[in-house]
Amino acid sequence: MNAAVAPDTETIKLPEGISAAEYQPELDRVRQAVAAACDEAGLRQAAQRIQELAHRLVDRTQAARPMTLFISLLNDLLTRRVIEVAGKDAGVEGMRWCWIALGSEGRQEQTLSSDQDNGIIFAGAPDAAAMRAALLPLAQRINAVLEACGFPLCSGGVMAGNPEWCLSLSEWKERFRNWIIEGDPQALLNASIFFDLRPLYGAFELADELTGWLAREAAGNRRFQFQMAANALKRQVPLGMFQRFILDKHGKYPGTIDLKVGVAALFVDAARIYGLASGSHASNTAQRFRQAVEAHRLHPNDAERWIRAFYFVQMMRLKIQQRSYLRGEAMHNHLAPRDIDRSDREFLRDALLQARSLHNRLGLDFPGSGGMF
């Protein structure tokens, strides 16, 4: 297969506050286990070692950005090895294609619990149907092995093994063009997922061409930006009168705040919109905010406050997932404010106030978008 390796593969660093003397040897052994894996059993063992190391380290750092980046880079390393092992004798030699990561993996913001979001871009528009037929069995095999390694299949089917997301470069451009033109809720949902794409394996230049084209298309379409803002503004910050937390009353976790859907997504959505409006190629939330500053769309002090608030929420998500994992429960993102100490409650309240200020700023920068849907 025509493979390329991302430059950050060789620079996986332990998060801040972690003793290199204690944990660097273990990180080296994990990387060696990934490199040595030559079948599904070996890949599962390597995935287990990655998960064990991540769980051991999450309680030893308060730096969410380095921790989520660390998890993402290790998962990148494993995914590339899964592709290499699954691709042996796959019959796709000579084809130019690229495996892309989407969602939190695309943004390099993975936590301890992540499902699959991925796709394939391939070259060869005249023979797209034939190339897709050749690539789909491999993609489905990769999805299955990743599931065996602990990454659940995407409930929405956003995976490379789905013919909808195994497309030629020209098909991807047409798909995005339609989403940008249509702007209906489903198109906006799809766009929000796929605008976070990042190449992981193969012909990176295909992904680079697509992201460059997307940056130009989105930056030049003000109507689409307003529609994306309208979609984002439908999210409400879970903070009510007198700065009281608004808690879920129903569902599996009553009396809690969903930190992923109810809070982190506010920052992710807004950063994506400001990044697109700035012509940014970045997929990471903090990078998008900072590139919007460089484009003079945001004040640096505002952007840094929002970034700090976002990473505080990410750290809380990691702690909640770790706590549920240690209890033998399914990992989740639901926080009961009564379960944390007063200091963390105040930090959480401040993060929600920052989310509210971002929500208000988005409404001011895209006036009228709040009533579009």
PDB file of C-alpha atoms in Angstrom, residues 77-298:
ATOM      1  CA  LEU A  77      -0.115   4.720  16.179  1.00  0.00           C
ATOM      2  CA  LEU A  78      -2.355   1.718  16.793  1.00  0.00           C
ATOM      3  CA  THR A  79      -4.727   2.598  13.954  1.00  0.00           C
ATOM      4  CA  ARG A  80      -1.861   2.834  11.465  1.00  0.00           C
ATOM      5  CA  ARG A  81      -0.626  -0.581  12.558  1.00  0.00           C
ATOM      6  CA  VAL A  82      -4.147  -2.006  12.251  1.00  0.00           C
ATOM      7  CA  ILE A  83      -4.287  -0.692   8.678  1.00  0.00           C
ATOM      8  CA  GLU A  84      -0.889  -2.198   7.865  1.00  0.00           C
ATOM      9  CA  VAL A  85      -1.778  -5.608   9.287  1.00  0.00           C
ATOM     10  CA  ALA A  86      -5.294  -5.700   7.821  1.00  0.00           C
ATOM     11  CA  GLY A  87      -3.995  -4.484   4.475  1.00  0.00           C
ATOM     12  CA  LYS A  88      -1.652  -7.394   3.830  1.00  0.00           C
ATOM     13  CA  ASP A  89      -2.680  -9.110   0.586  1.00  0.00           C
ATOM     14  CA  ALA A  90      -5.706  -6.815   0.323  1.00  0.00           C
ATOM     15  CA  GLY A  91      -5.313  -6.421  -3.407  1.00  0.00           C
ATOM     16  CA  VAL A  92      -5.131  -2.622  -3.366  1.00  0.00           C
ATOM     17  CA  GLU A  93      -1.475  -2.230  -4.345  1.00  0.00           C
ATOM     18  CA  GLY A  94      -0.864   0.749  -6.601  1.00  0.00           C
ATOM     19  CA  MET A  95      -4.031   2.562  -5.545  1.00  0.00           C
ATOM     20  CA  ARG A  96      -3.743   6.055  -4.083  1.00  0.00           C
ATOM     21  CA  TRP A  97      -5.942   6.387  -1.037  1.00  0.00           C
ATOM     22  CA  CYS A  98      -5.926   8.010   2.387  1.00  0.00           C
ATOM     23  CA  TRP A  99      -7.500   6.910   5.662  1.00  0.00           C
ATOM     24  CA  ILE A 100      -8.913   9.964   7.459  1.00  0.00           C
ATOM     25  CA  ALA A 101      -9.793  10.421  11.121  1.00  0.00           C
ATOM     26  CA  LEU A 102     -12.886  12.417  12.043  1.00  0.00           C
ATOM     27  CA  GLY A 103     -14.543  13.751  15.192  1.00  0.00           C
ATOM     28  CA  SER A 104     -12.450  13.848  18.367  1.00  0.00           C
ATOM     29  CA  GLU A 105      -9.710  11.752  16.746  1.00  0.00           C
ATOM     30  CA  GLY A 106      -9.550  14.179  13.842  1.00  0.00           C
ATOM     31  CA  ARG A 107      -9.239  17.047  16.341  1.00  0.00           C
ATOM     32  CA  GLN A 108      -6.655  15.124  18.450  1.00  0.00           C
ATOM     33  CA  GLU A 109      -8.954  15.538  21.450  1.00  0.00           C
ATOM     34  CA  GLN A 110      -9.676  11.929  22.356  1.00  0.00           C
ATOM     35  CA  THR A 111     -10.521  10.997  25.918  1.00  0.00           C
ATOM     36  CA  LEU A 112     -10.516   7.561  27.554  1.00  0.00           C
ATOM     37  CA  SER A 113     -13.743   6.574  25.788  1.00  0.00           C
ATOM     38  CA  SER A 114     -14.032   7.045  22.022  1.00  0.00           C
ATOM     39  CA  ASP A 115     -15.874   5.283  19.229  1.00  0.00           C
ATOM     40  CA  GLN A 116     -14.896   5.181  15.560  1.00  0.00           C
ATOM     41  CA  ASP A 117     -15.312   8.068  13.116  1.00  0.00           C
ATOM     42  CA  ASN A 118     -13.322   7.603   9.923  1.00  0.00           C
ATOM     43  CA  GLY A 119     -13.428   7.597   6.145  1.00  0.00           C
ATOM     44  CA  ILE A 120     -11.385   7.063   2.985  1.00  0.00           C
ATOM     45  CA  ILE A 121     -10.415   9.472   0.205  1.00  0.00           C
ATOM     46  CA  PHE A 122      -9.094   7.878  -2.982  1.00  0.00           C
ATOM     47  CA  ALA A 123      -7.818   9.109  -6.327  1.00  0.00           C
ATOM     48  CA  GLY A 124      -9.215   7.940  -9.658  1.00  0.00           C
ATOM     49  CA  ALA A 125     -12.578   9.566 -10.329  1.00  0.00           C
ATOM     50  CA  PRO A 126     -13.164   7.812 -13.703  1.00  0.00           C
ATOM     51  CA  ASP A 127     -12.986   4.430 -11.958  1.00  0.00           C
ATOM     52  CA  ALA A 128     -14.537   5.476  -8.629  1.00  0.00           C
ATOM     53  CA  ALA A 129     -17.030   2.613  -8.456  1.00  0.00           C
ATOM     54  CA  ALA A 130     -14.362  -0.016  -9.162  1.00  0.00           C
ATOM     55  CA  MET A 131     -11.922   1.491  -6.676  1.00  0.00           C
ATOM     56  CA  ARG A 132     -14.602   1.720  -4.022  1.00  0.00           C
ATOM     57  CA  ALA A 133     -15.494  -1.946  -4.576  1.00  0.00           C
ATOM     58  CA  ALA A 134     -11.822  -2.861  -4.095  1.00  0.00           C
ATOM     59  CA  LEU A 135     -11.332  -0.705  -0.980  1.00  0.00           C
ATOM     60  CA  LEU A 136     -14.536  -1.460   0.920  1.00  0.00           C
ATOM     61  CA  PRO A 137     -13.642  -5.015   2.030  1.00  0.00           C
ATOM     62  CA  LEU A 138     -10.347  -3.675   3.419  1.00  0.00           C
ATOM     63  CA  ALA A 139     -12.080  -0.741   5.122  1.00  0.00           C
ATOM     64  CA  GLN A 140     -14.657  -3.048   6.698  1.00  0.00           C
ATOM     65  CA  ARG A 141     -11.889  -5.337   7.912  1.00  0.00           C
ATOM     66  CA  ILE A 142     -10.078  -2.360   9.482  1.00  0.00           C
ATOM     67  CA  ASN A 143     -13.293  -1.189  11.176  1.00  0.00           C
ATOM     68  CA  ALA A 144     -13.836  -4.702  12.571  1.00  0.00           C
ATOM     69  CA  VAL A 145     -10.296  -4.975  13.942  1.00  0.00           C
ATOM     70  CA  LEU A 146     -10.521  -1.519  15.514  1.00  0.00           C
ATOM     71  CA  GLU A 147     -13.746  -2.633  17.192  1.00  0.00           C
ATOM     72  CA  ALA A 148     -11.946  -5.711  18.518  1.00  0.00           C
ATOM     73  CA  CYS A 149      -9.265  -3.352  19.856  1.00  0.00           C
ATOM     74  CA  GLY A 150     -11.795  -1.419  21.929  1.00  0.00           C
ATOM     75  CA  PHE A 151     -13.101   1.265  19.565  1.00  0.00           C
ATOM     76  CA  PRO A 152     -16.865   0.702  19.181  1.00  0.00           C
ATOM     77  CA  LEU A 153     -18.413   1.009  15.751  1.00  0.00           C
ATOM     78  CA  CYS A 154     -20.002   4.408  15.139  1.00  0.00           C
ATOM     79  CA  SER A 155     -23.728   4.177  15.825  1.00  0.00           C
ATOM     80  CA  GLY A 156     -24.336   6.608  12.962  1.00  0.00           C
ATOM     81  CA  GLY A 157     -22.318   4.559  10.495  1.00  0.00           C
ATOM     82  CA  VAL A 158     -19.655   7.240   9.955  1.00  0.00           C
ATOM     83  CA  MET A 159     -16.918   4.774   9.051  1.00  0.00           C
ATOM     84  CA  ALA A 160     -14.743   4.015   6.057  1.00  0.00           C
ATOM     85  CA  GLY A 161     -16.444   0.646   5.592  1.00  0.00           C
ATOM     86  CA  ASN A 162     -19.690   2.460   4.738  1.00  0.00           C
ATOM     87  CA  PRO A 163     -19.853   3.168   0.955  1.00  0.00           C
ATOM     88  CA  GLU A 164     -21.177   6.641   1.827  1.00  0.00           C
ATOM     89  CA  TRP A 165     -17.815   7.572   3.336  1.00  0.00           C
ATOM     90  CA  CYS A 166     -15.424   5.774   0.991  1.00  0.00           C
ATOM     91  CA  LEU A 167     -15.262   8.299  -1.836  1.00  0.00           C
ATOM     92  CA  SER A 168     -12.959   9.658  -4.508  1.00  0.00           C
ATOM     93  CA  LEU A 169     -11.509  13.132  -4.050  1.00  0.00           C
ATOM     94  CA  SER A 170     -13.937  14.575  -6.585  1.00  0.00           C
ATOM     95  CA  GLU A 171     -16.861  12.791  -4.892  1.00  0.00           C
ATOM     96  CA  TRP A 172     -15.842  14.230  -1.529  1.00  0.00           C
ATOM     97  CA  LYS A 173     -15.739  17.738  -3.020  1.00  0.00           C
ATOM     98  CA  GLU A 174     -19.184  17.267  -4.516  1.00  0.00           C
ATOM     99  CA  ARG A 175     -20.513  15.907  -1.213  1.00  0.00           C
ATOM    100  CA  PHE A 176     -19.178  18.920   0.723  1.00  0.00           C
ATOM    101  CA  ARG A 177     -20.390  21.317  -1.966  1.00  0.00           C
ATOM    102  CA  ASN A 178     -23.904  19.936  -1.586  1.00  0.00           C
ATOM    103  CA  TRP A 179     -23.781  20.263   2.210  1.00  0.00           C
ATOM    104  CA  ILE A 180     -22.619  23.865   1.931  1.00  0.00           C
ATOM    105  CA  ILE A 181     -25.310  24.719  -0.607  1.00  0.00           C
ATOM    106  CA  GLU A 182     -28.180  22.873   1.091  1.00  0.00           C
ATOM    107  CA  GLY A 183     -27.518  23.949   4.653  1.00  0.00           C
ATOM    108  CA  ASP A 184     -30.352  21.832   6.092  1.00  0.00           C
ATOM    109  CA  PRO A 185     -29.951  20.341   9.607  1.00  0.00           C
ATOM    110  CA  GLN A 186     -28.669  16.970   8.366  1.00  0.00           C
ATOM    111  CA  ALA A 187     -26.211  18.615   5.980  1.00  0.00           C
ATOM    112  CA  LEU A 188     -24.937  20.826   8.796  1.00  0.00           C
ATOM    113  CA  LEU A 189     -24.557  17.827  11.103  1.00  0.00           C
ATOM    114  CA  ASN A 190     -22.553  15.978   8.444  1.00  0.00           C
ATOM    115  CA  ALA A 191     -20.433  19.037   7.772  1.00  0.00           C
ATOM    116  CA  SER A 192     -19.654  19.445  11.480  1.00  0.00           C
ATOM    117  CA  ILE A 193     -18.345  15.871  11.621  1.00  0.00           C
ATOM    118  CA  PHE A 194     -16.370  15.872   8.401  1.00  0.00           C
ATOM    119  CA  PHE A 195     -14.843  19.342   8.720  1.00  0.00           C
ATOM    120  CA  ASP A 196     -12.717  17.840  11.515  1.00  0.00           C
ATOM    121  CA  LEU A 197     -10.915  15.468   9.145  1.00  0.00           C
ATOM    122  CA  ARG A 198      -7.215  14.683   9.537  1.00  0.00           C
ATOM    123  CA  PRO A 199      -5.151  12.241   7.440  1.00  0.00           C
ATOM    124  CA  LEU A 200      -3.792   9.188   9.258  1.00  0.00           C
ATOM    125  CA  TYR A 201      -2.469   6.803   6.629  1.00  0.00           C
ATOM    126  CA  GLY A 202      -1.794   6.655   2.925  1.00  0.00           C
ATOM    127  CA  ALA A 203      -1.688   9.430   0.331  1.00  0.00           C
ATOM    128  CA  PHE A 204      -1.779  12.457   2.637  1.00  0.00           C
ATOM    129  CA  GLU A 205      -1.786  14.805  -0.344  1.00  0.00           C
ATOM    130  CA  LEU A 206      -5.375  13.792  -1.119  1.00  0.00           C
ATOM    131  CA  ALA A 207      -6.517  14.965   2.326  1.00  0.00           C
ATOM    132  CA  ASP A 208      -4.367  18.095   2.041  1.00  0.00           C
ATOM    133  CA  GLU A 209      -6.003  19.000  -1.263  1.00  0.00           C
ATOM    134  CA  LEU A 210      -9.479  18.413   0.177  1.00  0.00           C
ATOM    135  CA  THR A 211      -8.868  20.462   3.338  1.00  0.00           C
ATOM    136  CA  GLY A 212      -7.337  23.295   1.322  1.00  0.00           C
ATOM    137  CA  TRP A 213     -10.325  23.330  -1.024  1.00  0.00           C
ATOM    138  CA  LEU A 214     -12.720  23.196   1.951  1.00  0.00           C
ATOM    139  CA  ALA A 215     -11.017  26.111   3.677  1.00  0.00           C
ATOM    140  CA  ARG A 216     -11.471  28.264   0.594  1.00  0.00           C
ATOM    141  CA  GLU A 217     -15.085  27.192  -0.003  1.00  0.00           C
ATOM    142  CA  ALA A 218     -16.207  27.695   3.600  1.00  0.00           C
ATOM    143  CA  ALA A 219     -14.373  30.981   4.106  1.00  0.00           C
ATOM    144  CA  GLY A 220     -16.027  32.401   1.001  1.00  0.00           C
ATOM    145  CA  ASN A 221     -19.582  31.348   1.866  1.00  0.00           C
ATOM    146  CA  ARG A 222     -20.985  33.701   4.505  1.00  0.00           C
ATOM    147  CA  ARG A 223     -24.469  32.151   4.302  1.00  0.00           C
ATOM    148  CA  PHE A 224     -23.074  28.747   5.234  1.00  0.00           C
ATOM    149  CA  GLN A 225     -21.212  30.242   8.182  1.00  0.00           C
ATOM    150  CA  PHE A 226     -24.459  31.792   9.422  1.00  0.00           C
ATOM    151  CA  GLN A 227     -26.210  28.418   9.094  1.00  0.00           C
ATOM    152  CA  MET A 228     -23.442  26.688  11.049  1.00  0.00           C
ATOM    153  CA  ALA A 229     -23.704  29.402  13.714  1.00  0.00           C
ATOM    154  CA  ALA A 230     -27.485  28.978  13.878  1.00  0.00           C
ATOM    155  CA  ASN A 231     -27.001  25.257  14.443  1.00  0.00           C
ATOM    156  CA  ALA A 232     -24.434  25.888  17.190  1.00  0.00           C
ATOM    157  CA  LEU A 233     -26.594  28.503  18.915  1.00  0.00           C
ATOM    158  CA  LYS A 234     -29.316  25.908  19.472  1.00  0.00           C
ATOM    159  CA  ARG A 235     -27.095  24.507  22.213  1.00  0.00           C
ATOM    160  CA  GLN A 236     -27.896  26.086  25.567  1.00  0.00           C
ATOM    161  CA  VAL A 237     -25.330  26.546  28.329  1.00  0.00           C
ATOM    162  CA  PRO A 238     -26.480  24.546  31.407  1.00  0.00           C
ATOM    163  CA  LEU A 239     -26.353  27.577  33.687  1.00  0.00           C
ATOM    164  CA  GLY A 240     -29.523  29.341  34.827  1.00  0.00           C
ATOM    165  CA  MET A 241     -30.544  32.274  36.968  1.00  0.00           C
ATOM    166  CA  PHE A 242     -28.171  33.268  39.766  1.00  0.00           C
ATOM    167  CA  GLN A 243     -25.551  31.080  38.038  1.00  0.00           C
ATOM    168  CA  ARG A 244     -27.216  27.871  39.167  1.00  0.00           C
ATOM    169  CA  PHE A 245     -26.399  24.676  37.318  1.00  0.00           C
ATOM    170  CA  ILE A 246     -29.149  23.311  35.089  1.00  0.00           C
ATOM    171  CA  LEU A 247     -29.163  19.552  35.612  1.00  0.00           C
ATOM    172  CA  ASP A 248     -30.622  16.779  33.478  1.00  0.00           C
ATOM    173  CA  LYS A 249     -33.906  15.623  34.987  1.00  0.00           C
ATOM    174  CA  HIS A 250     -34.428  12.488  32.936  1.00  0.00           C
ATOM    175  CA  GLY A 251     -32.426   9.788  31.204  1.00  0.00           C
ATOM    176  CA  LYS A 252     -29.811   7.443  32.577  1.00  0.00           C
ATOM    177  CA  TYR A 253     -28.006  10.106  34.626  1.00  0.00           C
ATOM    178  CA  PRO A 254     -30.549  12.446  36.283  1.00  0.00           C
ATOM    179  CA  GLY A 255     -29.116  15.246  38.386  1.00  0.00           C
ATOM    180  CA  THR A 256     -26.043  15.631  36.168  1.00  0.00           C
ATOM    181  CA  ILE A 257     -24.564  17.807  33.437  1.00  0.00           C
ATOM    182  CA  ASP A 258     -23.466  16.090  30.214  1.00  0.00           C
ATOM    183  CA  LEU A 259     -20.025  17.643  29.867  1.00  0.00           C
ATOM    184  CA  LYS A 260     -19.520  16.315  26.330  1.00  0.00           C
ATOM    185  CA  VAL A 261     -22.771  17.258  24.608  1.00  0.00           C
ATOM    186  CA  GLY A 262     -23.838  20.056  26.940  1.00  0.00           C
ATOM    187  CA  VAL A 263     -20.554  21.912  27.403  1.00  0.00           C
ATOM    188  CA  ALA A 264     -17.492  20.758  25.411  1.00  0.00           C
ATOM    189  CA  ALA A 265     -19.481  20.700  22.168  1.00  0.00           C
ATOM    190  CA  LEU A 266     -20.240  24.422  22.576  1.00  0.00           C
ATOM    191  CA  PHE A 267     -16.528  25.248  22.406  1.00  0.00           C
ATOM    192  CA  VAL A 268     -15.859  22.751  19.608  1.00  0.00           C
ATOM    193  CA  ASP A 269     -18.724  24.044  17.443  1.00  0.00           C
ATOM    194  CA  ALA A 270     -17.840  27.708  17.908  1.00  0.00           C
ATOM    195  CA  ALA A 271     -14.132  27.133  17.249  1.00  0.00           C
ATOM    196  CA  ARG A 272     -15.002  25.246  14.059  1.00  0.00           C
ATOM    197  CA  ILE A 273     -17.119  28.154  12.810  1.00  0.00           C
ATOM    198  CA  TYR A 274     -14.488  30.785  13.609  1.00  0.00           C
ATOM    199  CA  GLY A 275     -11.836  28.570  12.036  1.00  0.00           C
ATOM    200  CA  LEU A 276     -13.861  28.136   8.848  1.00  0.00           C
ATOM    201  CA  ALA A 277     -14.612  31.860   8.691  1.00  0.00           C
ATOM    202  CA  SER A 278     -10.862  32.526   9.004  1.00  0.00           C
ATOM    203  CA  GLY A 279      -9.901  30.128   6.209  1.00  0.00           C
ATOM    204  CA  SER A 280      -8.136  27.873   8.711  1.00  0.00           C
ATOM    205  CA  HIS A 281      -7.005  24.357   7.785  1.00  0.00           C
ATOM    206  CA  ALA A 282      -6.778  23.376  11.474  1.00  0.00           C
ATOM    207  CA  SER A 283      -9.007  20.698  12.963  1.00  0.00           C
ATOM    208  CA  ASN A 284      -8.025  21.167  16.631  1.00  0.00           C
ATOM    209  CA  THR A 285     -10.236  23.401  18.801  1.00  0.00           C
ATOM    210  CA  ALA A 286      -7.461  25.491  20.384  1.00  0.00           C
ATOM    211  CA  GLN A 287      -5.666  25.915  17.050  1.00  0.00           C
ATOM    212  CA  ARG A 288      -8.884  27.113  15.435  1.00  0.00           C
ATOM    213  CA  PHE A 289      -9.422  29.750  18.118  1.00  0.00           C
ATOM    214  CA  ARG A 290      -5.818  30.947  17.806  1.00  0.00           C
ATOM    215  CA  GLN A 291      -5.944  31.103  14.029  1.00  0.00           C
ATOM    216  CA  ALA A 292      -9.132  33.177  14.326  1.00  0.00           C
ATOM    217  CA  VAL A 293      -7.089  35.547  16.506  1.00  0.00           C
ATOM    218  CA  GLU A 294      -4.407  35.711  13.798  1.00  0.00           C
ATOM    219  CA  ALA A 295      -7.144  36.548  11.280  1.00  0.00           C
ATOM    220  CA  HIS A 296      -8.300  39.380  13.616  1.00  0.00           C
ATOM    221  CA  ARG A 297     -11.716  37.801  14.165  1.00  0.00           C
ATOM    222  CA  LEU A 298     -11.227  37.264  17.913  1.00  0.00           C
TER     223      LEU A 298
END
